[in-house]
PDB file of C-alpha atoms and ligand atoms in Angstrom:
ATOM      1  CA  LYS A   1       4.124-152.032-101.639  1.00  0.00           C
ATOM      2  CA  ASP A   2       7.390-151.569 -98.777  1.00  0.00           C
ATOM      3  CA  GLU A   3       9.504-153.843 -97.402  1.00  0.00           C
ATOM      4  CA  PRO A   4       7.750-155.766 -94.657  1.00  0.00           C
ATOM      5  CA  THR A   5       8.195-154.841 -90.837  1.00  0.00           C
ATOM      6  CA  PHE A   6      10.333-156.809 -88.471  1.00  0.00           C
ATOM      7  CA  TYR A   7       6.893-156.524 -86.481  1.00  0.00           C
ATOM      8  CA  GLU A   8       5.548-158.199 -90.036  1.00  0.00           C
ATOM      9  CA  LEU A   9       8.018-160.835 -90.263  1.00  0.00           C
ATOM     10  CA  VAL A  10       7.727-162.456 -87.452  1.00  0.00           C
ATOM     11  CA  GLY A  11       4.109-163.241 -87.180  1.00  0.00           C
ATOM     12  CA  GLY A  12       2.440-159.770 -86.304  1.00  0.00           C
ATOM     13  CA  GLU A  13       0.765-158.799 -82.626  1.00  0.00           C
ATOM     14  CA  PRO A  14       0.331-162.374 -81.946  1.00  0.00           C
ATOM     15  CA  THR A  15       4.460-162.855 -81.632  1.00  0.00           C
ATOM     16  CA  PHE A  16       4.963-160.692 -79.383  1.00  0.00           C
ATOM     17  CA  ARG A  17       1.996-161.505 -76.987  1.00  0.00           C
ATOM     18  CA  LYS A  18       2.992-165.016 -77.232  1.00  0.00           C
ATOM     19  CA  LEU A  19       6.921-164.295 -75.817  1.00  0.00           C
ATOM     20  CA  VAL A  20       6.290-161.314 -73.286  1.00  0.00           C
ATOM     21  CA  ALA A  21       3.075-164.029 -72.006  1.00  0.00           C
ATOM     22  CA  ARG A  22       5.761-166.612 -71.224  1.00  0.00           C
ATOM     23  CA  PHE A  23       8.755-164.538 -70.220  1.00  0.00           C
ATOM     24  CA  TYR A  24       6.381-162.909 -67.275  1.00  0.00           C
ATOM     25  CA  GLU A  25       4.919-166.947 -65.884  1.00  0.00           C
ATOM     26  CA  GLY A  26       8.325-167.394 -65.817  1.00  0.00           C
ATOM     27  CA  VAL A  27       9.209-163.720 -63.370  1.00  0.00           C
ATOM     28  CA  ALA A  28       5.785-164.814 -62.301  1.00  0.00           C
ATOM     29  CA  ASP A  29       8.204-167.812 -60.073  1.00  0.00           C
ATOM     30  CA  ASP A  30      11.318-165.760 -59.425  1.00  0.00           C
ATOM     31  CA  THR A  31      12.080-164.612 -56.267  1.00  0.00           C
ATOM     32  CA  LEU A  32      14.501-162.235 -57.624  1.00  0.00           C
ATOM     33  CA  LEU A  33      12.697-160.909 -60.234  1.00  0.00           C
ATOM     34  CA  ARG A  34       9.097-160.894 -58.727  1.00  0.00           C
ATOM     35  CA  PRO A  35       9.427-158.598 -55.275  1.00  0.00           C
ATOM     36  CA  LEU A  36      11.039-155.746 -57.492  1.00  0.00           C
ATOM     37  CA  TYR A  37       7.050-155.731 -59.430  1.00  0.00           C
ATOM     38  CA  PRO A  38       4.774-153.219 -57.300  1.00  0.00           C
ATOM     39  CA  GLU A  39       1.982-154.829 -58.697  1.00  0.00           C
ATOM     40  CA  GLU A  40      -0.118-157.842 -57.837  1.00  0.00           C
ATOM     41  CA  ASP A  41      -1.593-158.268 -61.409  1.00  0.00           C
ATOM     42  CA  LEU A  42       1.476-158.364 -63.772  1.00  0.00           C
ATOM     43  CA  GLY A  43      -1.220-158.392 -66.378  1.00  0.00           C
ATOM     44  CA  PRO A  44      -0.274-154.226 -66.910  1.00  0.00           C
ATOM     45  CA  ALA A  45       3.746-155.343 -66.578  1.00  0.00           C
ATOM     46  CA  THR A  46       2.826-157.495 -69.479  1.00  0.00           C
ATOM     47  CA  GLU A  47       0.826-155.617 -71.359  1.00  0.00           C
ATOM     48  CA  ARG A  48       3.370-152.498 -71.387  1.00  0.00           C
ATOM     49  CA  LEU A  49       6.163-154.650 -72.713  1.00  0.00           C
ATOM     50  CA  THR A  50       3.851-156.681 -74.908  1.00  0.00           C
ATOM     51  CA  LEU A  51       3.214-152.784 -77.115  1.00  0.00           C
ATOM     52  CA  PHE A  52       7.015-151.814 -76.037  1.00  0.00           C
ATOM     53  CA  LEU A  53       7.979-154.659 -78.102  1.00  0.00           C
ATOM     54  CA  MET A  54       5.669-154.186 -81.042  1.00  0.00           C
ATOM     55  CA  GLN A  55       6.260-150.680 -81.548  1.00  0.00           C
ATOM     56  CA  TYR A  56      10.054-150.900 -80.848  1.00  0.00           C
ATOM     57  CA  TRP A  57       9.511-153.503 -83.841  1.00  0.00           C
ATOM     58  CA  GLY A  58       7.120-151.850 -86.013  1.00  0.00           C
ATOM     59  CA  GLY A  59       4.060-152.362 -85.058  1.00  0.00           C
ATOM     60  CA  PRO A  60       1.373-150.000 -83.782  1.00  0.00           C
ATOM     61  CA  ASN A  61       2.545-147.411 -81.617  1.00  0.00           C
ATOM     62  CA  THR A  62      -0.083-147.789 -79.041  1.00  0.00           C
ATOM     63  CA  TYR A  63       2.820-147.695 -76.470  1.00  0.00           C
ATOM     64  CA  SER A  64       3.734-144.608 -76.786  1.00  0.00           C
ATOM     65  CA  ALA A  65       0.519-143.249 -76.971  1.00  0.00           C
ATOM     66  CA  THR A  66      -0.578-144.871 -73.747  1.00  0.00           C
ATOM     67  CA  ARG A  67       2.374-144.373 -72.131  1.00  0.00           C
ATOM     68  CA  GLY A  68       4.627-141.489 -73.487  1.00  0.00           C
ATOM     69  CA  HIS A  69       8.106-141.482 -75.115  1.00  0.00           C
ATOM     70  CA  PRO A  70       9.691-144.800 -73.604  1.00  0.00           C
ATOM     71  CA  ARG A  71      12.403-143.765 -72.037  1.00  0.00           C
ATOM     72  CA  LEU A  72      13.674-146.938 -70.780  1.00  0.00           C
ATOM     73  CA  ARG A  73      16.315-146.575 -68.578  1.00  0.00           C
ATOM     74  CA  MET A  74      14.749-143.537 -66.656  1.00  0.00           C
ATOM     75  CA  ARG A  75      10.989-146.012 -65.709  1.00  0.00           C
ATOM     76  CA  HIS A  76      13.349-149.097 -64.375  1.00  0.00           C
ATOM     77  CA  ALA A  77      15.491-145.659 -61.551  1.00  0.00           C
ATOM     78  CA  PRO A  78      13.263-146.934 -59.427  1.00  0.00           C
ATOM     79  CA  PHE A  79      14.274-150.640 -58.876  1.00  0.00           C
ATOM     80  CA  ARG A  80      17.290-152.486 -58.755  1.00  0.00           C
ATOM     81  CA  VAL A  81      18.761-153.728 -61.502  1.00  0.00           C
ATOM     82  CA  GLY A  82      21.763-155.087 -61.133  1.00  0.00           C
ATOM     83  CA  PRO A  83      23.729-157.931 -62.901  1.00  0.00           C
ATOM     84  CA  GLU A  84      22.123-161.258 -60.821  1.00  0.00           C
ATOM     85  CA  GLU A  85      18.827-159.419 -61.757  1.00  0.00           C
ATOM     86  CA  ARG A  86      19.646-158.646 -65.440  1.00  0.00           C
ATOM     87  CA  ASP A  87      20.586-162.297 -66.263  1.00  0.00           C
ATOM     88  CA  ALA A  88      17.761-163.594 -64.594  1.00  0.00           C
ATOM     89  CA  TRP A  89      15.752-161.301 -66.752  1.00  0.00           C
ATOM     90  CA  LEU A  90      17.844-162.923 -69.591  1.00  0.00           C
ATOM     91  CA  ARG A  91      16.879-166.149 -68.437  1.00  0.00           C
ATOM     92  CA  HIS A  92      13.219-165.811 -68.497  1.00  0.00           C
ATOM     93  CA  MET A  93      13.585-163.950 -71.992  1.00  0.00           C
ATOM     94  CA  ARG A  94      16.229-166.704 -73.304  1.00  0.00           C
ATOM     95  CA  ASP A  95      13.291-169.367 -72.560  1.00  0.00           C
ATOM     96  CA  ALA A  96      10.500-167.056 -74.142  1.00  0.00           C
ATOM     97  CA  VAL A  97      12.951-166.437 -76.911  1.00  0.00           C
ATOM     98  CA  ASP A  98      13.211-170.250 -77.555  1.00  0.00           C
ATOM     99  CA  SER A  99       8.676-171.062 -77.340  1.00  0.00           C
ATOM    100  CA  LEU A 100       8.689-169.196 -80.126  1.00  0.00           C
ATOM    101  CA  ASP A 101      10.775-170.849 -82.904  1.00  0.00           C
ATOM    102  CA  LEU A 102      11.354-168.493 -84.967  1.00  0.00           C
ATOM    103  CA  PRO A 103      14.092-168.826 -88.083  1.00  0.00           C
ATOM    104  CA  ALA A 104      17.783-168.579 -86.974  1.00  0.00           C
ATOM    105  CA  ASP A 105      18.507-165.010 -88.559  1.00  0.00           C
ATOM    106  CA  GLN A 106      15.678-163.900 -87.034  1.00  0.00           C
ATOM    107  CA  GLU A 107      15.757-165.081 -83.419  1.00  0.00           C
ATOM    108  CA  ARG A 108      19.228-163.788 -83.491  1.00  0.00           C
ATOM    109  CA  THR A 109      17.871-160.085 -83.968  1.00  0.00           C
ATOM    110  CA  LEU A 110      15.761-160.284 -81.914  1.00  0.00           C
ATOM    111  CA  TRP A 111      17.962-161.885 -79.072  1.00  0.00           C
ATOM    112  CA  ASP A 112      20.666-159.787 -79.963  1.00  0.00           C
ATOM    113  CA  TYR A 113      17.938-156.674 -78.645  1.00  0.00           C
ATOM    114  CA  LEU A 114      17.181-158.346 -75.981  1.00  0.00           C
ATOM    115  CA  GLU A 115      20.342-159.254 -74.652  1.00  0.00           C
ATOM    116  CA  ARG A 116      22.300-155.290 -75.519  1.00  0.00           C
ATOM    117  CA  ALA A 117      18.919-154.019 -73.845  1.00  0.00           C
ATOM    118  CA  ALA A 118      18.753-155.909 -70.565  1.00  0.00           C
ATOM    119  CA  TYR A 119      22.508-154.782 -69.939  1.00  0.00           C
ATOM    120  CA  PHE A 120      21.714-151.037 -70.730  1.00  0.00           C
ATOM    121  CA  MET A 121      19.023-151.348 -68.214  1.00  0.00           C
ATOM    122  CA  VAL A 122      21.857-151.993 -65.615  1.00  0.00           C
ATOM    123  CA  ASN A 123      21.613-149.411 -62.723  1.00  0.00           C
ATOM    124  CA  THR A 124      23.865-150.736 -60.120  1.00  0.00           C
ATOM    125  CA  MET A 125      26.600-152.872 -59.735  1.00  0.00           C
ATOM    126  CA  ASP A 126      26.388-152.574 -55.850  1.00  0.00           C
ATOM    127  CA  ASP A 127      25.921-156.690 -54.039  1.00  0.00           C
ATOM    128  CA  PRO A 128      22.383-157.015 -52.484  1.00  0.00           C
TER     129      PRO A 128
HETATM  130  C1  HEM B   1       8.769-152.280 -65.990  1.00  0.00           C
HETATM  131  C2  HEM B   1      12.086-154.670 -64.173  1.00  0.00           C
HETATM  132  C3  HEM B   1      14.912-155.084 -68.563  1.00  0.00           C
HETATM  133  C4  HEM B   1      11.265-152.805 -70.459  1.00  0.00           C
HETATM  134  C5  HEM B   1       9.709-153.130 -65.875  1.00  0.00           C
HETATM  135  C6  HEM B   1       8.956-152.899 -64.446  1.00  0.00           C
HETATM  136  C7  HEM B   1      10.151-153.661 -63.539  1.00  0.00           C
HETATM  137  C8  HEM B   1      10.964-153.968 -64.317  1.00  0.00           C
HETATM  138  C9  HEM B   1      10.521-153.635 -62.299  1.00  0.00           C
HETATM  139  C10 HEM B   1       7.992-152.184 -63.627  1.00  0.00           C
HETATM  140  C11 HEM B   1       6.488-153.239 -64.113  1.00  0.00           C
HETATM  141  C12 HEM B   1       6.099-151.927 -65.182  1.00  0.00           C
HETATM  142  O1  HEM B   1       5.084-151.088 -64.469  1.00  0.00           O
HETATM  143  O2  HEM B   1       5.330-152.245 -66.313  1.00  0.00           O
HETATM  144  C13 HEM B   1      13.391-154.286 -65.397  1.00  0.00           C
HETATM  145  C14 HEM B   1      14.315-155.477 -64.547  1.00  0.00           C
HETATM  146  C15 HEM B   1      14.767-155.623 -66.240  1.00  0.00           C
HETATM  147  C16 HEM B   1      14.509-155.146 -67.276  1.00  0.00           C
HETATM  148  C17 HEM B   1      14.383-156.628 -63.641  1.00  0.00           C
HETATM  149  C18 HEM B   1      16.634-156.592 -66.354  1.00  0.00           C
HETATM  150  C19 HEM B   1      17.299-156.228 -67.412  1.00  0.00           C
HETATM  151  C20 HEM B   1      13.946-154.590 -69.511  1.00  0.00           C
HETATM  152  C21 HEM B   1      14.240-154.621 -70.631  1.00  0.00           C
HETATM  153  C22 HEM B   1      13.587-153.837 -71.789  1.00  0.00           C
HETATM  154  C23 HEM B   1      11.915-153.485 -70.301  1.00  0.00           C
HETATM  155  C24 HEM B   1      15.476-154.851 -71.072  1.00  0.00           C
HETATM  156  C25 HEM B   1      13.379-153.701 -72.923  1.00  0.00           C
HETATM  157  C26 HEM B   1      13.322-154.228 -73.722  1.00  0.00           C
HETATM  158  C27 HEM B   1      10.190-152.529 -69.869  1.00  0.00           C
HETATM  159  C28 HEM B   1       9.193-151.895 -69.661  1.00  0.00           C
HETATM  160  C29 HEM B   1       8.377-151.258 -68.743  1.00  0.00           C
HETATM  161  C30 HEM B   1       9.016-151.742 -67.800  1.00  0.00           C
HETATM  162  C31 HEM B   1       8.063-151.214 -71.674  1.00  0.00           C
HETATM  163  C32 HEM B   1       7.243-150.702 -68.655  1.00  0.00           C
HETATM  164  C33 HEM B   1       7.677-149.011 -68.552  1.00  0.00           C
HETATM  165  C34 HEM B   1       6.211-147.987 -68.503  1.00  0.00           C
HETATM  166  O3  HEM B   1       5.794-147.802 -69.280  1.00  0.00           O
HETATM  167  O4  HEM B   1       6.330-147.606 -67.543  1.00  0.00           O
HETATM  168  N1  HEM B   1      10.707-153.354 -65.361  1.00  0.00           N
HETATM  169  N2  HEM B   1      13.344-154.810 -66.392  1.00  0.00           N
HETATM  170  N3  HEM B   1      12.737-153.899 -69.132  1.00  0.00           N
HETATM  171  N4  HEM B   1      10.438-152.394 -68.304  1.00  0.00           N
HETATM  172 FE1  HEM B   1      11.474-153.496 -67.213  1.00  0.00          FE
END
């Protein structure tokens, strides 16, 4: 059999569902980030990020099957993502990653990616 994917190593779909659910609990109460989300219901946004991360780490390709090519920087262009939004996003994600209690090497792999991705998503350096 092939080497397990990172997706499998960390526990598959339930792990990513738990991660993103916890992340959006933080976003729901965040006065800087919450207004960026166009929909009243954060459920669909939760589903999109969950499916994206599952696919990124070697799980099923449901994200691209339903949403097409990720093009994440382009998809974030309508939203103000400055250093403060990035740091708020990472704060909620840090809390969510910690809640998984992963082995240290897996935690580091996941966090390094999320941190780099969040820095990459910044699309303005202007003051709010
Ligand atoms: C969508 C904010 C970083 C992945 C969105 C949406 C907002 C947003 C407002 C629209 C809600 C929706 O339709 O889903 C932010 C902010 C970030 C950030 C403020 C701060 C840095 C990231 C990062 C990733 C990511 C680092 C990936 C690791 C996604 C995905 C979607 C999305 C997959 C759904 C795209 C789609 O299929 O339409 N984000 N985001 N975001 N974001 Fe972010």
